[in-house]
Coordinates of C-alpha atoms in Angstrom, one line a residue:
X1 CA 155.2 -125.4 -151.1
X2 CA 151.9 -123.6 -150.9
X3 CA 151.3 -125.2 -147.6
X4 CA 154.9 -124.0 -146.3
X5 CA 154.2 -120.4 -147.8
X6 CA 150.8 -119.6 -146.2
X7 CA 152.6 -121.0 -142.8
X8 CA 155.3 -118.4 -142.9
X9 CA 152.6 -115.9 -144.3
X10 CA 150.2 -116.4 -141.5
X11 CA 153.9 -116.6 -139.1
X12 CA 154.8 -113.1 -140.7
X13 CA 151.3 -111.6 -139.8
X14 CA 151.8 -112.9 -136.0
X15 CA 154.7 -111.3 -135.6
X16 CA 154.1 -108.0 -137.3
X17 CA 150.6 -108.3 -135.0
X18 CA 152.6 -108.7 -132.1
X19 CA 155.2 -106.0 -132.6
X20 CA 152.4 -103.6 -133.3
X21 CA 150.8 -104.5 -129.9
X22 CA 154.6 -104.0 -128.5
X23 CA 154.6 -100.6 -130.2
X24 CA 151.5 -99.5 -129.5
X25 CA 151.9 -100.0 -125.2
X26 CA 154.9 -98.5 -125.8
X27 CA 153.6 -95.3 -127.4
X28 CA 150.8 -95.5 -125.0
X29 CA 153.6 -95.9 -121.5
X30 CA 155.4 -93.0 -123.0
X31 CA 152.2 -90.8 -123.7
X32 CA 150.6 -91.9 -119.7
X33 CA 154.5 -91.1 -118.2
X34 CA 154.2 -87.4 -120.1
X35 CA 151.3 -86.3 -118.9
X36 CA 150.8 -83.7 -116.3
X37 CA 148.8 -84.8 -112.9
X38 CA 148.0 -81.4 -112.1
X39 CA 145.6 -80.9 -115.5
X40 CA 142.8 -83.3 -114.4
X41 CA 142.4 -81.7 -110.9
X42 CA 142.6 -77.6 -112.3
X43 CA 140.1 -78.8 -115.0
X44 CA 137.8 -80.5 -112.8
X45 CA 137.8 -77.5 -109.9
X46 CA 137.8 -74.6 -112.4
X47 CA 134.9 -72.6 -112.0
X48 CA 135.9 -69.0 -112.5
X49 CA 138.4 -66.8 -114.6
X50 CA 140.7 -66.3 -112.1
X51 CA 143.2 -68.5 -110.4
X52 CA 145.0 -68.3 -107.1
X53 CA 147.7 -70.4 -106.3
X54 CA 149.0 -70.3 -102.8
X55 CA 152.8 -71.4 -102.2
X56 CA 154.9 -72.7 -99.7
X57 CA 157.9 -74.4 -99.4
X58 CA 155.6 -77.9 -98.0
X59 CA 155.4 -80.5 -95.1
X60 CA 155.1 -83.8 -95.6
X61 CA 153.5 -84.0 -91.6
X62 CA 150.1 -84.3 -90.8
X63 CA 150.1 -81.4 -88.6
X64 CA 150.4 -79.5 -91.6
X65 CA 147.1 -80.4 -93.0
X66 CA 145.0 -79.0 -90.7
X67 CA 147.1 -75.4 -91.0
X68 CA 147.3 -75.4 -94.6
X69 CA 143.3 -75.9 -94.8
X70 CA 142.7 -73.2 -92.9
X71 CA 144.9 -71.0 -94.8
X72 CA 142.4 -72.0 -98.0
X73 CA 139.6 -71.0 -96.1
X74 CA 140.4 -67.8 -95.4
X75 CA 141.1 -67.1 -98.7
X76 CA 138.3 -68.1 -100.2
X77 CA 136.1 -66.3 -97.8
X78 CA 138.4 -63.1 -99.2
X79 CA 137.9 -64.4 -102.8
X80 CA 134.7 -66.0 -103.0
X81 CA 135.0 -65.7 -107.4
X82 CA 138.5 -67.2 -107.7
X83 CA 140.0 -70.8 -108.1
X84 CA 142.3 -71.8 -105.5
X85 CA 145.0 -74.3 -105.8
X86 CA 148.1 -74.9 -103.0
X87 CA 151.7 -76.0 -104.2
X88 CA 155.0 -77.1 -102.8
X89 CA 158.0 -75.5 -103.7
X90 CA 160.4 -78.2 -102.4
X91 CA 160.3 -81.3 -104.8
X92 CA 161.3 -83.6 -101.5
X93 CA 158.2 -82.5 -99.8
X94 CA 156.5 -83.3 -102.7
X95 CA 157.8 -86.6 -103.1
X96 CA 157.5 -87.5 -99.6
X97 CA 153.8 -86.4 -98.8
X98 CA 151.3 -88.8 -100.5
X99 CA 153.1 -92.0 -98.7
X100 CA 152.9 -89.8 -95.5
X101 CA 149.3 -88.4 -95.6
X102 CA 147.6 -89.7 -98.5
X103 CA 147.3 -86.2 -100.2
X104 CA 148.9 -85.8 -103.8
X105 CA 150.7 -82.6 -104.4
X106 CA 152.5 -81.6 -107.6
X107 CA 155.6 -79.7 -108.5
X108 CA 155.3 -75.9 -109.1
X109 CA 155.6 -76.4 -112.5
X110 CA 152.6 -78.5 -113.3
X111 CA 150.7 -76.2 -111.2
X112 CA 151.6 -73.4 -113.4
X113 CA 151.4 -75.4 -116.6
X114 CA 147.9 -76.9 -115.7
X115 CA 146.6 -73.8 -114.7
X116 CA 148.1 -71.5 -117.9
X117 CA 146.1 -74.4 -119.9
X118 CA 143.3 -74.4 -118.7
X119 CA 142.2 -71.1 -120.2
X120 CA 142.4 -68.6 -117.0
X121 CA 142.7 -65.0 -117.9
X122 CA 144.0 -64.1 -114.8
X123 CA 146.1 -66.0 -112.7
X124 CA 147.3 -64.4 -108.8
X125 CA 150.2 -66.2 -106.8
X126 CA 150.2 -66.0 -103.0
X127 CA 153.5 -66.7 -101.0
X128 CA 153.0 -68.1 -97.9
X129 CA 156.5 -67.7 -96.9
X130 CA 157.7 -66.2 -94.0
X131 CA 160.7 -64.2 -95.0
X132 CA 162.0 -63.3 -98.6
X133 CA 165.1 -65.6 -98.8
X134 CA 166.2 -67.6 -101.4
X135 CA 162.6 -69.8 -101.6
X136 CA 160.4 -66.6 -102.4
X137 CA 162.8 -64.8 -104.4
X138 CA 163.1 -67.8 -106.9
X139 CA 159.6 -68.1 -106.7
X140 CA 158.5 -64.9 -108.0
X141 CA 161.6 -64.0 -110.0
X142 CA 162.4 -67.3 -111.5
X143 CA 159.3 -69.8 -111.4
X144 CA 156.3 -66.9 -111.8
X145 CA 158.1 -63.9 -114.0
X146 CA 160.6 -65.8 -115.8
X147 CA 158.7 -68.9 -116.7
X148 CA 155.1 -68.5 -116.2
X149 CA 155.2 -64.9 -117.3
X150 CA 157.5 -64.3 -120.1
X151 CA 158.2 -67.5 -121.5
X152 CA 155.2 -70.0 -121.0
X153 CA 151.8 -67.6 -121.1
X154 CA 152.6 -63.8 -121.5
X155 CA 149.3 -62.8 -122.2
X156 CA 148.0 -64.3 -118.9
X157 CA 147.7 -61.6 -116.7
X158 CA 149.3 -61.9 -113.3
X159 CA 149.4 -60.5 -109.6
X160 CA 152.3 -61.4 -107.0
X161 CA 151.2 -61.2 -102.8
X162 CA 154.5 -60.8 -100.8
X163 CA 155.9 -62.9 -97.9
X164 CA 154.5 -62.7 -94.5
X165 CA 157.1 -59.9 -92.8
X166 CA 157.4 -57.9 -96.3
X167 CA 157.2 -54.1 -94.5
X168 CA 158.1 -53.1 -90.9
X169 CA 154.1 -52.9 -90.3
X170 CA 154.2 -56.7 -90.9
X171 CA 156.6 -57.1 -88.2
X172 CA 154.9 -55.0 -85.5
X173 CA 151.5 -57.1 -86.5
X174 CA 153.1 -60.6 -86.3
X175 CA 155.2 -59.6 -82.7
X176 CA 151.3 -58.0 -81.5
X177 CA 149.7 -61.8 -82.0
X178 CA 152.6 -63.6 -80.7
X179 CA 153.1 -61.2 -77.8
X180 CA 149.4 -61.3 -77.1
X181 CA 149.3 -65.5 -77.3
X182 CA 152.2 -65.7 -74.3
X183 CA 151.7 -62.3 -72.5
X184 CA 151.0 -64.5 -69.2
X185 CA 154.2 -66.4 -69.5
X186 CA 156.1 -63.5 -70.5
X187 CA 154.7 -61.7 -67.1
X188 CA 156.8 -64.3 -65.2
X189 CA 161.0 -63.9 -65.4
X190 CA 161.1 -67.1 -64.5
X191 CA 159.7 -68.1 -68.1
X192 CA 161.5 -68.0 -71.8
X193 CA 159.8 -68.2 -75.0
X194 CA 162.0 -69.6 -77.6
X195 CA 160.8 -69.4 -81.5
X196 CA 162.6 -71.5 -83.9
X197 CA 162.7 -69.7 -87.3
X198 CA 164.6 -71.3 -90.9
X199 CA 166.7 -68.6 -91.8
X200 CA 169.0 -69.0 -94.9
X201 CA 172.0 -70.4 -94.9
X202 CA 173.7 -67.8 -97.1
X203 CA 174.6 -65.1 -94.9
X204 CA 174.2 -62.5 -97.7
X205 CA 170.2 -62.8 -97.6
X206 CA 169.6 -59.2 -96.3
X207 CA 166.3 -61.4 -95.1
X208 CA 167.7 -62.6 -92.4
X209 CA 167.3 -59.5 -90.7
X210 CA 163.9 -60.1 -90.3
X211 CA 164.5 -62.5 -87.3
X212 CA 166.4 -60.3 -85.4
X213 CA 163.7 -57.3 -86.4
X214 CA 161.2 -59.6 -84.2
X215 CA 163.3 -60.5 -81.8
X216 CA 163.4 -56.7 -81.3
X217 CA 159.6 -56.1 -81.5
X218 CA 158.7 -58.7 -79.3
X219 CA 161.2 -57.9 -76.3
X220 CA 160.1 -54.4 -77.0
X221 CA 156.6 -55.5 -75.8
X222 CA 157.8 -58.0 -72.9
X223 CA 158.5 -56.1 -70.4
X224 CA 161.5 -58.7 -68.8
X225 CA 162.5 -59.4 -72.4
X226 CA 162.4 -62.9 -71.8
X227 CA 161.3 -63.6 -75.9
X228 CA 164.0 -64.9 -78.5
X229 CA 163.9 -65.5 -81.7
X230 CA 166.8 -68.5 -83.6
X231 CA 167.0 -70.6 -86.8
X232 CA 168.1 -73.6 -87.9
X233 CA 170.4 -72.3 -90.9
X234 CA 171.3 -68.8 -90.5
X235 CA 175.0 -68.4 -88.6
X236 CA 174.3 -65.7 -86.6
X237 CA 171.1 -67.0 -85.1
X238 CA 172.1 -70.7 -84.2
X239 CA 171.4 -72.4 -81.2
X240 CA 175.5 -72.7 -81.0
X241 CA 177.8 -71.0 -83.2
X242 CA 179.9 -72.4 -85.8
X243 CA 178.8 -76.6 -85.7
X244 CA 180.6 -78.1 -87.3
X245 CA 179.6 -81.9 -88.3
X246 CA 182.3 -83.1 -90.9
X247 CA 185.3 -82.4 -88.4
X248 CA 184.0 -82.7 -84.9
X249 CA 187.6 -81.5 -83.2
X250 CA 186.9 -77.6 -84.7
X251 CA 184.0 -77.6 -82.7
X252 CA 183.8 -74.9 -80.0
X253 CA 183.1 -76.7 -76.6
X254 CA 184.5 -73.6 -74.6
X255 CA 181.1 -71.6 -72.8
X256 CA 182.8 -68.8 -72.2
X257 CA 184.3 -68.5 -75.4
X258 CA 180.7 -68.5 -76.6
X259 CA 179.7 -65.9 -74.9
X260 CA 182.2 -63.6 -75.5
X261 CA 182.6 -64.0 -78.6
X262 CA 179.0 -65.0 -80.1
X263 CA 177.0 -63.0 -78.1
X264 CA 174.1 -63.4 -80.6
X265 CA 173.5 -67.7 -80.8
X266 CA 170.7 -68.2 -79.0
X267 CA 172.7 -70.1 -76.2
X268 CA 174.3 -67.0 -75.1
X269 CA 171.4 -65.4 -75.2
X270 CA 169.7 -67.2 -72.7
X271 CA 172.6 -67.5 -70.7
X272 CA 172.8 -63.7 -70.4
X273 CA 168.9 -63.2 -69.2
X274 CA 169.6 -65.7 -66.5
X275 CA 173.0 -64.0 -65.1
X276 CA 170.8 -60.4 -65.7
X277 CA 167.7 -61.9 -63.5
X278 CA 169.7 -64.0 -60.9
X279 CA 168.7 -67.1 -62.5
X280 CA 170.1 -70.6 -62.5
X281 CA 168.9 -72.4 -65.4
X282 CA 166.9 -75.0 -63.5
X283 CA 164.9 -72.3 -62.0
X284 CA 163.9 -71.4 -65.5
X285 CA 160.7 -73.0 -67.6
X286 CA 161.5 -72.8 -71.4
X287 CA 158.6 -72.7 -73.7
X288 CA 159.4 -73.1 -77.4
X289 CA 157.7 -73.0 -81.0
X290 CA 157.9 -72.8 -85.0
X291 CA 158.3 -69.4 -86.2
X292 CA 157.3 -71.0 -89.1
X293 CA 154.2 -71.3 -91.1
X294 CA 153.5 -74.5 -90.2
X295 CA 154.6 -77.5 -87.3
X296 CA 156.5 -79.5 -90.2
X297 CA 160.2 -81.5 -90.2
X298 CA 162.6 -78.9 -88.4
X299 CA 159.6 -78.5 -85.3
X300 CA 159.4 -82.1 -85.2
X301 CA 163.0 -82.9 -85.0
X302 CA 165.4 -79.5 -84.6
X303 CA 163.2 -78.1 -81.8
X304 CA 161.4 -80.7 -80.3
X305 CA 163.8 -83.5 -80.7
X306 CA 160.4 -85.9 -80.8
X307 CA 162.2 -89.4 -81.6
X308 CA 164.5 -88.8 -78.9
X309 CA 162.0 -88.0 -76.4
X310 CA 159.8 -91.2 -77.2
X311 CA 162.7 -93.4 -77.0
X312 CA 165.5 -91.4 -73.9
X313 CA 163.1 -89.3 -71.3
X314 CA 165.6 -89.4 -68.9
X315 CA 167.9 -87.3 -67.3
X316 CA 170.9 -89.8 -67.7
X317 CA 170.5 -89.6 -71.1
X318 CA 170.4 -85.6 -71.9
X319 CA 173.4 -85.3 -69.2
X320 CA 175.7 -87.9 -70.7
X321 CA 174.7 -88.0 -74.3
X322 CA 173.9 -85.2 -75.7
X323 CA 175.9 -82.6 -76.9
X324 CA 175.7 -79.1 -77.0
X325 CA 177.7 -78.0 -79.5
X326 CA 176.4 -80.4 -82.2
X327 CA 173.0 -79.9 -84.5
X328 CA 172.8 -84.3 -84.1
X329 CA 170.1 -82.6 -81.0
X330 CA 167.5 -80.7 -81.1
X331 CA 166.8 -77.4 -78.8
X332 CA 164.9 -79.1 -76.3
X333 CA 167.8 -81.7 -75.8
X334 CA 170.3 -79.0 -75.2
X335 CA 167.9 -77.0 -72.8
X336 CA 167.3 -79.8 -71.1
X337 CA 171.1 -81.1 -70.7
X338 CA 171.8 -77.2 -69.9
X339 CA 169.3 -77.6 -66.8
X340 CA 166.3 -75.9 -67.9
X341 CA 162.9 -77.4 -67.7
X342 CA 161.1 -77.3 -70.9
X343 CA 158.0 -77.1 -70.7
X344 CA 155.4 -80.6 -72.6
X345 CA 152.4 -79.2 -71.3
X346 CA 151.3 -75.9 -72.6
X347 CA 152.6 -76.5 -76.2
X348 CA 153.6 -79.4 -77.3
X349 CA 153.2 -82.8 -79.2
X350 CA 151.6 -85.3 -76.8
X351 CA 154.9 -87.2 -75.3
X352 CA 153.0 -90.4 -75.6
X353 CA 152.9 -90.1 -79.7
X354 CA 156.1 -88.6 -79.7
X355 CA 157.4 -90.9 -82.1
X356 CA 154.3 -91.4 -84.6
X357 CA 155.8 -91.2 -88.0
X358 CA 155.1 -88.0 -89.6
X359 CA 153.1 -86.8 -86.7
X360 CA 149.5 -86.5 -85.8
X361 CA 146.7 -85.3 -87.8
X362 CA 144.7 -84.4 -84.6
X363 CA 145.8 -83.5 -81.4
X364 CA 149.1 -81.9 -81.2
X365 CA 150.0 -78.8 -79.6
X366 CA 153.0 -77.0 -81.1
X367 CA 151.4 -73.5 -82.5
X368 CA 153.1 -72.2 -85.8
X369 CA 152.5 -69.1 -87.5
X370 CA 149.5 -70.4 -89.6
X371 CA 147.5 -71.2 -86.4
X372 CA 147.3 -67.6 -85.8
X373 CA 144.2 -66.0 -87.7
X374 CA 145.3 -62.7 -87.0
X375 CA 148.8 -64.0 -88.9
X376 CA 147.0 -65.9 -91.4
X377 CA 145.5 -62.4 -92.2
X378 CA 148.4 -60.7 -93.1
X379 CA 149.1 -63.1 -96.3
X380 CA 145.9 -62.5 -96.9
X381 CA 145.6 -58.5 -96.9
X382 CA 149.0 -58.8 -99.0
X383 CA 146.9 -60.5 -101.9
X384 CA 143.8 -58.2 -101.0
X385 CA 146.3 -54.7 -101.2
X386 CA 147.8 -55.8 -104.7
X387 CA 143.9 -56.7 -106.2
X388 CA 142.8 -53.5 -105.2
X389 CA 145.3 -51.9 -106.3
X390 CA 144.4 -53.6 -109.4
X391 CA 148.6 -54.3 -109.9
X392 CA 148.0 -57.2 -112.4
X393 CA 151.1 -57.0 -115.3
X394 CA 152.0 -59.8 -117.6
X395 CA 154.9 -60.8 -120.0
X396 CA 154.1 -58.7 -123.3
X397 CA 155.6 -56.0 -121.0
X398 CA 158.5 -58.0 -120.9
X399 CA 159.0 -58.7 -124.5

């Protein structure tokens, strides 16, 4: 009996020894999967006071890189005494980008957490959108005043930079640099430039304005006019009008009907400057980039069509295949089934990589907005404008 009890004694002890263990990983998974990425790094760089942290909606392309680093550097040489950290503001970037390029990024919120934490007294938040649509107005209302100000750290005090075309003066500065960069093509009417903005979907973002405003400014410095500004989301400012994908029969396949009654989609656009100038389109070279921050998923694939053109360069494919009135193609495609020659010299990613999976870190030649120094100093002077200004507030005034 004493033999049998110390067994189930010594059996008892196992067991309670090996649910402990079982327990104990347990607590430890749960404590590992709760904590927030974004700590280690902000306590590790933090240096200073003061915090910066640039946003952007992301890009999970290696083009990007190069663009985003070069926005950092300007910045620092403005804020030599400040912290800088860069966030995503789309989760499916976010998700997407350390497979891609080996870079770890973290949600918006563990940015803001990490940094709150870490003991900063002052904390300033940069936009590096281009328009204020619905991305930079839930950033600064929602994300930055609602959570960061008055609910998570209202005694933080806080400064907000605005978006890249926040004031008409933006505008004319941002239509100057681009107008400078293709003032030799533009000399020529038988050259387009064609700049590929997002735009927002909802028609009721006043913000969409902006697009046409610098469609305005820059054919008010081209003298021939032949500058255009599109998206890839706002109705007005398609490539075609009204695509639409779910039912393909209520698509409008009518040209005229286009152009007489959506004057403003970027097809009848162009088709109106050639009629104007005498033009057929094959007598036209089209030259087209981002009017975006950076050379990302939409100028890989909406403009440039990339996949396509590594796998059908040929003219039996854009004339039989493609269609126009369908957003399955990208711009290029449709010029190029149209008639026009599009230019892969001047701008462009090299043909040869044209289907390298998330792009290129070196070597391609599409030119977004952030390549432009003069542009990249507009976000900045937006930050610069509000410090001097010394605009900081923070959530006590809220309570």
């Amino acid at each position: 009996m004493k033999s049998i009890g110390k067994s189930c004694i010594m059996a008892a002890l196992t067991v309670m020894a090996v649910c402990t263990g079982f327990v104990s990983c347990s607590d430890n998974d749960d404590a590992e999967s709760t904590l927030n990425p974004a700590e280690k790094e902000v306590a590790d760089t933090k240096k200073h006071d003061t915090a910066l942290l640039l946003c952007t909606f992301g890009s999970t392309y290696n083009e990007s890189l190069s663009v985003y680093d070069d926005i950092i550097s300007d910045f620092k040489a403005e804020f030599p005494d400040v912290d800088i950290y860069l966030s995503f503001t789309s989760r499916t970037c976010i998700n997407r980008v350390e497979a891609s390029t080996g870079v770890s990024r973290y949600e918006l919120d563990q940015w803001l957490k990490a940094i709150g934490n870490a003991g900063y007294k002052r904390v300033a938040v940069q936009s590096l959108h281009v328009i204020p649509g619905e991305e930079y107005l839930s950033l600064m209302n929602t994300d930055i005043k609602k959570y960061f100000m008055i609910q998570w750290f209202p005694n933080i005090d806080v400064l907000r930079g605005a978006n890249l075309l926040a004031s008409d003066e933006d505008t004319e500065a941002v239509a100057d640099a681009l107008y400078q960069h293709y003032k030799e093509k533009l000399a020529d009417k038988k050259n387009i430039v064609l700049l590929m903005g997002h735009g927002n979907p909802d028609e009721n973002y006043s913000a969409n304005g902006k697009y046409s405003d610098m469609q305005q400014a820059l054919q008010a410095k081209a003298a021939n006019k032949n500058i255009f500004v599109g998206t890839v989301d706002y109705g007005e400012m398609l490539f075609w009008p009204n695509e639409v994908e779910e039912n393909p029969a209520d698509r409008i396949t009518d040209t005229q009907v286009v152009r007489s009654q959506y004057p403003n989609c970027l097809y009848s656009q162009i088709m109106q400057y050639c009629d104007n100038e005498g033009l057929a389109p094959s007598d036209v070279n089209v030259y087209i980039a981002p009017f975006m921050s950076i050379a990302g998923d939409h100028a890989h694939n909406d403009l440039w069509g990339l996949e396509a053109l590594a796998e059908h360069d040929n003219d039996n494919y854009y004339q039989n295949t493609v269609e126009l009135n369908t957003n399955e193609y990208s711009w290029r495609e449709r010029l190029t089934k149209i008639g026009f020659k599009v230019d892969t010299s001047f701008e462009a990613h090299p043909i040869g990589q044209a289907g390298a999976d998330h792009g290129i870190a070196e070597g391609c030649g599409m030119k977004p907005l952030g390549s432009y120094p003069e542009i990249r100093r507009i976000w900045v002077n937006h930050l610069r404008e509000q410090w001097d200004a010394d605009a900081w507030e923070n959530g006590t005034e809220y309570q």
